Coordinates of C-alpha atoms in Angstrom, one line a residue:
M1 CA 173.2 181.2 126.4
T2 CA 175.4 184.3 126.8
R3 CA 172.3 186.4 127.6
R4 CA 170.8 186.4 131.1
R5 CA 167.6 184.5 131.0
G6 CA 164.5 186.6 131.2
A7 CA 166.4 189.9 131.7
T8 CA 168.4 190.8 128.6
R9 CA 166.1 188.9 126.2
R10 CA 162.7 189.9 127.3
T11 CA 162.2 192.7 129.7
F12 CA 163.0 195.6 127.3
L13 CA 159.9 194.9 125.2
A14 CA 157.2 197.5 125.3
L15 CA 153.7 196.1 125.3
A16 CA 151.8 196.3 122.1
G17 CA 148.8 194.6 120.7
T18 CA 149.2 191.1 119.3
A19 CA 147.3 187.9 120.2
L20 CA 147.4 184.4 121.5
V21 CA 145.4 181.4 122.3
G22 CA 146.0 178.7 124.6
T23 CA 145.5 176.6 127.6
T24 CA 143.6 176.1 130.7
V25 CA 145.1 175.8 134.2
A26 CA 143.9 176.9 137.6
C27 CA 146.6 176.3 140.3
S28 CA 145.7 175.8 143.9
A29 CA 146.8 178.5 146.3
S30 CA 147.3 175.9 149.0
G31 CA 150.5 174.7 147.3
R32 CA 149.5 171.1 147.9
P33 CA 151.5 168.6 146.0
G34 CA 149.4 167.6 143.1
A35 CA 149.2 164.7 140.7
T36 CA 152.2 163.9 138.6
R37 CA 152.3 164.4 134.8
G38 CA 149.9 162.3 132.7
P39 CA 151.0 159.3 130.7
S40 CA 153.7 160.4 128.2
S41 CA 152.6 159.8 124.7
A42 CA 153.2 161.6 121.4
A43 CA 150.6 163.9 120.1
A44 CA 147.8 162.5 117.8
Q45 CA 149.6 163.9 114.8
Q46 CA 153.0 165.5 114.1
Q47 CA 152.7 169.2 114.6
V48 CA 154.9 172.2 113.6
W49 CA 155.0 175.1 116.0
A50 CA 156.7 178.5 116.3
H51 CA 157.6 180.6 119.2
M52 CA 156.3 184.2 118.9
V53 CA 157.2 187.4 120.8
P54 CA 154.2 189.7 120.7
Q55 CA 155.4 192.5 123.0
G56 CA 156.7 195.5 121.2
L57 CA 157.5 193.9 117.8
P58 CA 155.5 195.7 115.1
L59 CA 152.8 194.5 112.8
A60 CA 152.1 198.2 112.1
E61 CA 154.2 201.3 111.8
S62 CA 155.2 203.1 115.0
G63 CA 157.2 206.3 115.2
D64 CA 158.0 205.8 118.8
I65 CA 160.3 202.7 118.5
H66 CA 163.2 202.3 116.1
Y67 CA 164.0 198.9 114.6
G68 CA 166.8 197.7 112.5
S69 CA 166.6 196.7 108.8
E70 CA 164.7 193.5 109.5
R71 CA 160.9 194.2 109.7
P72 CA 157.9 192.0 108.8
L73 CA 157.5 192.0 105.1
A74 CA 153.8 192.8 105.6
L75 CA 154.5 195.7 108.0
A76 CA 151.4 198.0 107.7
P77 CA 150.7 201.7 108.1
A78 CA 149.7 202.9 111.5
G79 CA 146.0 202.6 112.0
T80 CA 145.5 199.4 110.0
D81 CA 142.7 197.2 111.4
Y82 CA 144.4 195.0 114.0
A83 CA 142.3 192.0 113.3
S84 CA 143.4 192.0 109.7
L85 CA 147.1 192.1 110.8
V86 CA 146.6 189.1 113.1
S87 CA 144.8 187.2 110.3
G88 CA 147.6 188.0 107.9
Q89 CA 150.2 186.6 110.4
L90 CA 148.2 183.5 110.8
E91 CA 148.0 182.9 107.1
Q92 CA 151.7 183.5 106.7
G93 CA 152.3 180.9 109.4
R94 CA 150.1 178.4 107.7
A95 CA 151.9 179.0 104.4
A96 CA 155.2 178.3 106.2
G97 CA 153.9 174.9 107.3
L98 CA 152.9 175.8 110.9
T99 CA 150.1 174.1 112.6
G100 CA 150.3 176.2 115.8
M101 CA 151.8 179.3 117.4
Q102 CA 153.0 179.5 121.0
I103 CA 153.1 183.2 122.1
L104 CA 155.2 184.5 125.0
L105 CA 153.5 186.1 128.0
L106 CA 155.6 187.7 130.8
E107 CA 154.7 187.6 134.5
G108 CA 154.5 191.2 135.7
E109 CA 154.0 192.5 132.1
N110 CA 151.0 190.5 130.9
K111 CA 147.8 189.0 132.0
G112 CA 147.4 185.3 131.1
S113 CA 144.7 186.4 128.7
D114 CA 146.7 189.0 126.8
F115 CA 146.7 188.6 123.1
L116 CA 144.5 185.5 123.2
G117 CA 141.2 186.8 121.9
D118 CA 142.4 188.2 118.6
W119 CA 144.4 185.1 117.8
M120 CA 141.5 182.8 118.7
D121 CA 139.1 184.9 116.6
A122 CA 141.4 184.4 113.6
A123 CA 142.2 180.8 114.3
D124 CA 138.8 179.4 115.4
P125 CA 137.3 179.4 111.8
T126 CA 140.1 177.2 110.6
W127 CA 138.6 174.3 112.5
Q128 CA 135.2 174.4 110.8
D129 CA 133.7 171.4 109.2
G130 CA 136.1 169.0 110.7
A131 CA 139.2 170.6 109.2
E132 CA 142.6 170.3 110.8
G133 CA 142.9 173.9 111.8
F134 CA 145.5 176.2 113.4
A135 CA 146.2 175.9 117.1
V136 CA 147.3 178.6 119.6
A137 CA 148.8 178.3 123.0
P138 CA 150.5 180.6 125.5
C139 CA 154.2 180.4 126.4
L140 CA 154.6 181.5 130.0
L141 CA 157.7 183.1 131.5
V142 CA 157.2 183.3 135.2
S143 CA 159.3 183.9 138.3
S144 CA 156.9 183.0 141.1
R145 CA 154.4 180.3 141.7
D146 CA 151.6 182.8 142.6
G147 CA 152.3 184.6 139.3
A148 CA 152.0 181.4 137.4
V149 CA 148.8 180.5 139.1
Q150 CA 147.2 183.8 138.3
M151 CA 148.3 183.8 134.6
I152 CA 147.1 180.2 134.0
R153 CA 143.7 180.9 135.6
Q154 CA 143.3 184.0 133.3
Y155 CA 144.2 181.9 130.3
A156 CA 141.9 179.1 131.2
E157 CA 139.0 181.5 131.2
A158 CA 139.9 183.0 127.9
A159 CA 140.4 179.6 126.3
D160 CA 137.1 178.1 127.5
G161 CA 135.0 176.9 124.5
R162 CA 137.5 178.1 121.9
S163 CA 138.2 175.4 119.2
S164 CA 141.7 176.8 118.4
A165 CA 143.0 176.5 122.0
A166 CA 145.6 173.8 121.6
R167 CA 144.9 170.4 123.1
V168 CA 146.5 167.0 123.2
E169 CA 143.5 164.6 123.4
D170 CA 141.5 166.5 126.1
A171 CA 144.4 168.1 127.8
L172 CA 145.0 171.8 127.2
V173 CA 148.6 172.7 126.0
V174 CA 150.7 175.3 127.9
W175 CA 154.2 176.0 126.8
I176 CA 156.7 177.2 129.4
Y177 CA 159.9 179.3 128.9
N178 CA 162.6 178.7 131.5
A179 CA 160.6 176.2 133.5
R180 CA 163.5 175.9 136.0
S181 CA 162.4 179.3 137.4
L182 CA 160.0 177.3 139.6
S183 CA 160.6 174.0 141.4
P184 CA 159.2 170.7 140.3
E185 CA 157.1 170.8 143.5
D186 CA 155.6 174.1 142.4
W187 CA 154.6 172.7 139.0
A188 CA 153.2 169.5 140.7
S189 CA 151.1 171.7 143.0
C190 CA 149.6 173.5 140.0
R191 CA 148.9 170.2 138.2
G192 CA 147.1 168.9 141.3
A193 CA 144.9 171.9 141.5
V194 CA 144.1 171.7 137.8
E195 CA 143.0 168.0 138.2
E196 CA 140.8 169.0 141.1
S197 CA 139.0 171.5 138.9
G198 CA 138.5 168.8 136.2
T199 CA 140.9 170.2 133.7
R200 CA 143.8 168.2 132.3
L201 CA 147.0 169.9 131.4
H202 CA 149.7 169.2 128.8
L203 CA 152.9 171.1 129.8
V204 CA 155.6 171.7 127.2
A205 CA 158.7 173.0 129.0
E206 CA 161.9 174.7 128.0
L207 CA 164.5 173.9 130.7
A208 CA 167.0 176.7 130.4
T209 CA 169.8 174.4 129.2
A210 CA 172.2 177.4 128.6
A211 CA 174.9 175.2 127.1
S212 CA 177.2 178.2 126.4
Q213 CA 177.5 178.5 130.2
H214 CA 178.5 174.9 130.5
G215 CA 181.3 174.4 128.0
D216 CA 178.9 174.1 125.1
S217 CA 177.6 170.9 126.5
L218 CA 174.4 169.6 128.1
D219 CA 174.5 169.6 131.9
T220 CA 171.9 167.0 132.6
S221 CA 172.3 167.5 136.4
L222 CA 170.3 170.7 136.0
L223 CA 167.5 168.8 134.1
D224 CA 167.2 165.6 136.1
P225 CA 165.1 167.0 138.9
Y226 CA 162.5 167.9 136.3
A227 CA 162.6 164.5 134.5
D228 CA 159.1 163.5 135.6
T229 CA 157.5 166.9 135.7
F230 CA 156.3 167.7 132.2
E231 CA 154.6 165.8 129.3
A232 CA 157.0 167.3 126.8
V233 CA 160.2 169.5 126.6
W234 CA 161.5 171.8 123.9
L235 CA 164.8 173.6 123.2
F236 CA 165.6 177.3 123.1
E237 CA 169.3 177.0 122.8
D238 CA 171.9 178.9 120.8
R239 CA 174.3 175.9 121.1
E240 CA 171.6 173.7 119.6
S241 CA 174.2 172.3 117.1
Q242 CA 176.2 170.9 120.0
V243 CA 173.4 169.6 122.3
L244 CA 170.4 168.6 120.2
G245 CA 171.2 164.9 120.1
D246 CA 172.0 164.7 123.8
F247 CA 168.9 166.6 124.7
A248 CA 166.7 164.4 122.6
A249 CA 168.3 161.3 124.1
W250 CA 167.8 162.7 127.7
A251 CA 164.1 163.2 126.9
A252 CA 163.7 159.7 125.5
A253 CA 165.5 158.1 128.5
H254 CA 163.0 159.8 130.8
G255 CA 159.9 159.0 128.7
T256 CA 159.3 162.6 127.9
V257 CA 158.2 163.8 124.5
F258 CA 160.7 166.0 122.6
A259 CA 158.9 168.9 121.0
G260 CA 161.8 170.2 119.0
G261 CA 163.3 173.7 119.1
T262 CA 165.3 175.0 116.1
L263 CA 167.1 178.4 115.7
P264 CA 168.0 179.8 112.2
G265 CA 170.9 181.7 113.8
Y266 CA 171.3 184.1 116.8
D267 CA 172.5 187.6 117.1
R268 CA 171.7 189.9 120.0
A269 CA 173.9 192.9 119.6
T270 CA 174.2 193.9 123.3
S271 CA 176.8 193.4 126.0
H272 CA 174.9 190.3 127.2
G273 CA 174.0 189.0 123.8
G274 CA 175.4 186.1 121.9
Y275 CA 176.1 185.3 118.3
V276 CA 175.7 182.2 116.1
D277 CA 176.4 182.8 112.4
A278 CA 173.5 181.7 110.3
R279 CA 175.9 181.1 107.4
G280 CA 173.3 181.9 104.9
T281 CA 170.6 179.2 105.3
Q282 CA 173.1 176.5 106.3
L283 CA 172.3 176.5 110.0
W284 CA 168.6 176.6 109.5
R285 CA 168.6 173.8 106.9
T286 CA 170.9 171.6 108.9
Q287 CA 169.2 171.9 112.2
L288 CA 165.7 171.3 110.7
E289 CA 167.0 168.1 109.2
R290 CA 168.6 167.1 112.5
A291 CA 165.4 167.9 114.4
R292 CA 163.4 165.7 111.9
D293 CA 165.9 162.9 112.4
S294 CA 166.1 163.2 116.3
G295 CA 162.7 161.5 116.9
A296 CA 161.0 164.8 117.8
A297 CA 157.2 164.5 118.0
W298 CA 156.9 168.1 117.0
L299 CA 159.0 170.6 115.2
T300 CA 159.3 174.1 116.8
A301 CA 160.8 177.1 115.0
V302 CA 162.6 179.5 117.3
T303 CA 161.4 182.2 116.6
W304 CA 158.6 183.4 114.3
N305 CA 159.2 187.1 114.7
D306 CA 162.1 188.1 117.1
A307 CA 163.8 190.7 114.9
V308 CA 165.9 191.9 117.9
E309 CA 167.7 188.6 118.1
H310 CA 167.6 188.1 114.3
T311 CA 165.9 184.7 114.7
S312 CA 162.8 185.6 112.6
V313 CA 161.6 182.9 110.2
Q314 CA 158.5 184.8 109.2
P315 CA 158.8 186.7 105.8
T316 CA 160.9 189.8 106.5
T317 CA 162.6 192.6 104.6
D318 CA 166.0 191.1 105.2
W319 CA 165.2 187.5 104.5
G320 CA 162.2 187.7 102.1
T321 CA 160.4 184.3 102.2
T322 CA 163.6 182.2 102.3
R323 CA 163.4 181.0 105.9
A324 CA 159.6 180.6 105.8
D325 CA 159.8 178.6 102.5
L326 CA 162.5 176.3 103.9
L327 CA 160.3 175.7 107.0
A328 CA 157.3 174.9 104.8
H329 CA 159.4 172.3 102.9
H330 CA 160.7 170.6 106.0
A331 CA 157.3 170.8 107.7
A332 CA 155.6 169.0 104.8
A333 CA 158.3 166.3 104.8
F334 CA 158.1 165.9 108.6
R335 CA 154.3 165.4 108.5
G336 CA 154.3 163.2 105.4
H337 CA 152.4 165.8 103.3
E338 CA 152.9 166.9 99.8
P339 CA 154.2 170.4 99.3
Q340 CA 151.5 173.0 98.8
E341 CA 153.0 174.2 95.5
K342 CA 154.8 172.1 92.8
N343 CA 157.4 174.5 91.7
L344 CA 161.2 175.1 91.4
T345 CA 162.5 178.1 93.2
A346 CA 165.9 179.6 93.7
Y347 CA 167.1 181.8 96.5
V348 CA 170.3 183.9 96.7
T349 CA 171.7 184.8 100.2
S350 CA 174.6 187.1 100.7
P351 CA 176.2 189.1 103.6
Q352 CA 175.1 192.7 104.1
Y353 CA 178.7 193.9 103.8
L354 CA 182.3 192.6 103.3
V355 CA 185.6 193.9 104.6
A356 CA 188.1 193.8 101.8
G357 CA 190.6 190.9 102.1
Q358 CA 188.2 188.7 104.2
E359 CA 186.4 185.7 102.8
L360 CA 183.1 186.2 101.1
L361 CA 180.4 183.6 101.7
V362 CA 177.4 183.5 99.3
E363 CA 174.8 180.8 98.8
G364 CA 172.5 179.8 95.9
L365 CA 169.7 177.6 97.2
A366 CA 167.1 175.6 95.3
I367 CA 163.8 174.1 96.6
N368 CA 162.8 171.6 94.0
H369 CA 159.2 170.6 94.2
E370 CA 159.1 169.5 90.6
S371 CA 159.3 165.9 89.4
Q372 CA 162.8 166.2 87.7
D373 CA 166.2 167.0 89.1
A374 CA 167.6 170.5 88.9
R375 CA 171.0 172.1 89.0
V376 CA 172.1 175.2 90.9
T377 CA 175.2 177.4 91.0
V378 CA 176.1 180.7 92.5
R379 CA 178.6 183.2 91.3
V380 CA 180.0 186.5 92.4
T381 CA 180.2 189.5 90.0
D382 CA 181.5 193.0 90.3
A383 CA 179.2 196.0 89.9
D384 CA 179.5 195.8 86.1
G385 CA 178.5 192.1 85.9
T386 CA 182.0 190.7 85.4
T387 CA 182.2 187.3 87.1
L388 CA 184.8 187.1 89.8
A389 CA 184.2 183.6 91.1
T390 CA 181.8 180.7 90.5
S391 CA 180.8 177.7 92.7
Q392 CA 180.6 174.1 91.6
E393 CA 177.3 173.0 90.2
V394 CA 175.0 171.1 92.7
T395 CA 172.3 168.7 91.6
V396 CA 169.1 169.0 93.6
A397 CA 167.0 165.9 93.4
A398 CA 163.2 166.1 92.8
G399 CA 161.4 166.9 96.1
E400 CA 164.6 168.0 97.8
V401 CA 166.6 171.1 98.9
G402 CA 170.1 171.8 97.8
A403 CA 172.6 174.7 98.0
A404 CA 175.6 175.8 96.0
V405 CA 178.0 177.7 98.4
L406 CA 181.0 179.8 97.5
E407 CA 183.3 180.8 100.3
R408 CA 186.6 182.5 99.3
T409 CA 188.3 185.8 99.0
V410 CA 187.7 187.9 95.8
R411 CA 189.7 190.7 94.4
V412 CA 187.7 193.8 95.4
S413 CA 188.6 197.1 97.1
G414 CA 187.0 199.2 99.7
G415 CA 184.4 201.5 98.2
A416 CA 183.2 198.9 95.7
H417 CA 180.3 196.5 95.8
V418 CA 179.7 193.0 94.4
F419 CA 176.6 190.8 93.8
A420 CA 175.8 187.1 94.2
V421 CA 173.9 185.6 91.4
V422 CA 172.1 182.2 91.6
E423 CA 171.4 180.3 88.4
L424 CA 168.9 177.5 88.2
R425 CA 168.8 174.9 85.4
D426 CA 166.7 171.9 84.7
A427 CA 168.0 168.4 84.3
S428 CA 168.8 169.1 80.6
G429 CA 170.9 172.2 81.5
E430 CA 168.3 174.7 80.2
L431 CA 168.5 178.0 82.3
R432 CA 165.3 178.4 84.3
S433 CA 166.1 181.5 86.3
S434 CA 169.0 183.8 87.1
T435 CA 168.5 186.0 90.2
R436 CA 170.9 188.7 91.4
G437 CA 171.0 189.2 95.2
A438 CA 171.3 192.4 97.2
P439 CA 174.5 194.4 96.8
V440 CA 177.3 193.4 99.1
V441 CA 179.1 196.7 99.9
V442 CA 182.8 196.5 100.5
F443 CA 184.6 198.4 103.3
A444 CA 188.4 198.9 103.5
A445 CA 189.9 197.4 106.6
G446 CA 189.7 199.9 109.4
D447 CA 187.0 202.0 107.8
P448 CA 185.1 203.7 110.6
A449 CA 181.9 203.1 108.6
I450 CA 182.1 199.3 109.2
P451 CA 179.0 198.3 111.3
D452 CA 179.7 197.7 115.0
P453 CA 179.6 195.0 116.3
P454 CA 181.2 193.5 113.1
R455 CA 179.0 190.5 112.8
R456 CA 177.9 188.9 109.6
R457 CA 174.2 189.4 108.8
W458 CA 172.3 188.5 105.6
Y459 CA 170.0 189.6 102.9
S460 CA 168.1 186.9 100.9
L461 CA 166.0 187.1 97.8
S462 CA 163.7 184.6 96.0
S463 CA 163.6 184.1 92.2
A464 CA 159.8 184.3 92.6
A465 CA 159.8 187.6 94.5
T466 CA 162.4 190.0 93.4
V467 CA 162.3 192.9 90.9
D468 CA 164.7 195.4 89.3
F469 CA 164.8 198.5 91.4
S470 CA 165.5 200.7 88.4
R471 CA 162.1 199.7 86.9
W472 CA 160.3 200.9 90.0
A473 CA 162.2 203.9 91.4
R474 CA 165.2 206.1 91.2
I475 CA 167.5 207.9 93.7
E476 CA 168.0 211.6 93.5
G477 CA 170.5 213.9 95.3
E478 CA 173.5 211.7 95.2
D479 CA 175.5 214.3 93.3
D480 CA 174.6 217.2 95.7
D481 CA 177.2 216.2 98.3
A482 CA 179.2 213.1 97.5
A483 CA 180.5 212.9 101.1
S484 CA 177.1 212.8 102.8
P485 CA 173.8 211.0 102.3
A486 CA 171.8 213.9 103.7
N487 CA 170.2 215.0 100.4
L488 CA 169.3 211.5 99.1
R489 CA 165.7 210.9 98.1
V490 CA 163.8 207.9 96.6
L491 CA 161.1 208.6 94.0
A492 CA 159.0 205.5 93.0
E493 CA 157.0 205.3 89.8
R494 CA 154.0 204.2 91.8
T495 CA 153.0 203.6 95.4
V496 CA 154.8 200.7 97.0
R497 CA 154.2 198.9 100.3
S498 CA 157.4 200.2 101.8
V499 CA 160.5 202.1 100.8
E500 CA 163.5 202.7 103.1
F501 CA 167.2 203.8 103.2
L502 CA 169.9 201.7 104.8
H503 CA 173.1 203.5 105.7
N504 CA 176.0 201.2 106.5
T505 CA 173.2 198.6 107.1
W506 CA 171.4 200.8 109.7
P507 CA 167.9 202.1 109.1
A508 CA 167.9 205.6 107.7
G509 CA 164.2 206.4 106.9
L510 CA 161.1 204.4 106.2
A511 CA 157.8 205.2 104.4
L512 CA 154.8 202.8 104.0
D513 CA 152.2 203.0 101.2
A514 CA 154.3 205.8 99.7
R515 CA 156.0 206.9 96.5
E516 CA 158.9 208.9 98.0
L517 CA 161.2 209.0 100.9
S518 CA 164.0 211.4 102.1
Y519 CA 167.0 210.2 103.9
R520 CA 167.0 210.5 107.7
A521 CA 170.0 209.9 109.9
P522 CA 170.0 206.5 111.7
P523 CA 168.8 206.6 115.3
A524 CA 171.2 206.5 118.2
S525 CA 169.8 203.1 119.3
L526 CA 167.4 200.4 118.3
V527 CA 164.8 198.5 120.4
G528 CA 166.4 196.0 122.7
G529 CA 169.3 198.3 123.7
Q530 CA 171.2 198.0 120.5
E531 CA 173.4 201.0 120.1
V532 CA 174.0 202.6 116.7
A533 CA 177.3 204.2 115.9
T534 CA 178.0 205.2 112.3
V535 CA 179.5 208.0 110.3
P536 CA 178.2 210.0 107.2
Q537 CA 180.8 208.2 105.0
G538 CA 180.2 204.6 103.8
F539 CA 177.3 203.4 101.8
T540 CA 173.6 204.1 101.5
V541 CA 171.2 201.6 99.8
A542 CA 167.5 202.0 99.1
R543 CA 165.2 199.0 99.4
L544 CA 161.5 198.8 98.4
V545 CA 158.8 196.2 98.8
T546 CA 156.0 196.1 96.2
D547 CA 152.3 195.6 97.1
S548 CA 152.7 191.9 96.1
G549 CA 155.7 191.4 98.4
E550 CA 158.5 191.6 95.8
I551 CA 161.8 193.1 97.0
A552 CA 164.2 195.4 95.2
Y553 CA 167.6 196.9 96.2
S554 CA 169.2 200.0 94.6
A555 CA 172.8 200.2 93.6
P556 CA 174.8 201.5 96.6
V557 CA 175.6 205.2 96.8
H558 CA 179.2 205.5 98.2
H559 CA 180.0 208.6 100.2
G560 CA 183.6 209.7 100.3
T561 CA 186.7 207.9 99.1
V562 CA 188.3 205.3 101.5
A563 CA 191.7 204.0 100.4
G564 CA 192.6 200.3 100.8
S565 CA 191.8 197.0 99.4
G566 CA 192.0 193.3 100.2
D567 CA 194.8 191.1 99.2
G568 CA 192.8 190.1 96.1
D569 CA 194.1 186.5 96.0
D570 CA 191.2 184.4 94.6
G571 CA 192.8 181.2 95.6
D572 CA 193.5 179.7 92.2
G573 CA 197.2 180.6 92.3
D574 CA 197.3 183.0 89.3
G575 CA 196.6 186.2 91.3
D576 CA 194.1 187.6 88.8
G577 CA 191.0 187.3 90.9
D578 CA 189.2 185.2 88.3
D579 CA 187.9 181.7 89.0
A580 CA 187.2 179.4 86.1
G581 CA 185.0 177.5 88.6

């Protein structure tokens, strides 16, 4: 990947409470070569895991660290009981189809027991009365053998007697991130010491494939020395689209279980960061399907909550429940289970902004858990509701997922905004729902208010969890100084879970369990070393989340007049910007 392993991605994170559960290992300090891995066999049942980053990423409000627009949908006020926050995360994970969570621990930053107790406390009751409960395991990022020994011993003690500590048969599961940081001999030494203590180990290793550093291909010469070291392997790879099949084939050829590893996109806005456009939900849907078809024994979502790299699949303010609901659908299909809810739901996903003259990509998605086919379309409208372009209608079979996608230029000028609207019909053509997405603000080419770096990020809304902003709140102060957002204020009719301003997509004030909010200038930087550079001109949008998790966006407030527009050609040859679609 374009980032440096273990440095750019992880070490910035400030420690904060969150929990884990996991696995038992005690490595011998003698360094004696130990037993090799156990017999390679698939887990007793197909499992669905997610990789979690607990350090520094908030479950509750903190005034010390600035985040971007993407926050957990259930972000709570400071002082909220921590156990309830962990329980809420666990329930969200189960609703998304997860059977387990592997949680990152860093050598030099964490003990091997950090975060474990709270998660085991929440997860242990799910195993009562013979139920198939929720499993927890650590994911270790280590740079020395001695550090690995110490952390695994600490974890072993914490996991003793806990029913939610992940196991395959009687072997405790330990996930590893960048397992190539230690030699195969070091891992074998640890395994031998573990067997001496009477504890079997099931190691699931990520092998730092870093395909972007090798011509977007899999360099198996880096992996071959580890072919007989681990029971299972998983992918954390921003070039997953290019190497998934080859990696699964490599694992199969060496008798190693493939435990999946699927990214919904990737965007780390630093000098060492990389970018993989999510293209709405296209990448997430496609890679989940490919992982299911690859012969993977487990599915692994990468990640549950890393908002810094924009890989979160948990319910968030930017994505709503879209990614989580897609994971739940594919998890049920992977495990041969019926969906938890028999419903038909639409989702509309659109970019946070558009530069006039560039192509606009919008998506209308349907998850159809009813017994009859459905039809989905997506169209683009201007601020007044006039249709500018319409996609072709897509039929979504019962029990399946389908998306209508529109990708084209539309006639729109800088300073304006447009909407994507998803429409869902049943097999007879009767309209079931029509859901308008977040506003897509339009910048003129060269406008200094264009977010930097100029990467495409997304907002997504569900037909089941969106409300009309004007019925909940209003914005005041927009006429006080048209060239500046400084006097803007949101007033809600009642207390809401959260309300925030977004200025040129950057965070510009947040209040939780509140009715009102005043604009605050965006911070100079965000957690993770992401610099913020913006100007008073551009657009400000308010967003609120109700207590029941519904999301609403205000109409944008445009500050100042910026000349310029796109070429306006809608591609149908008549130059009028209309698409009969």
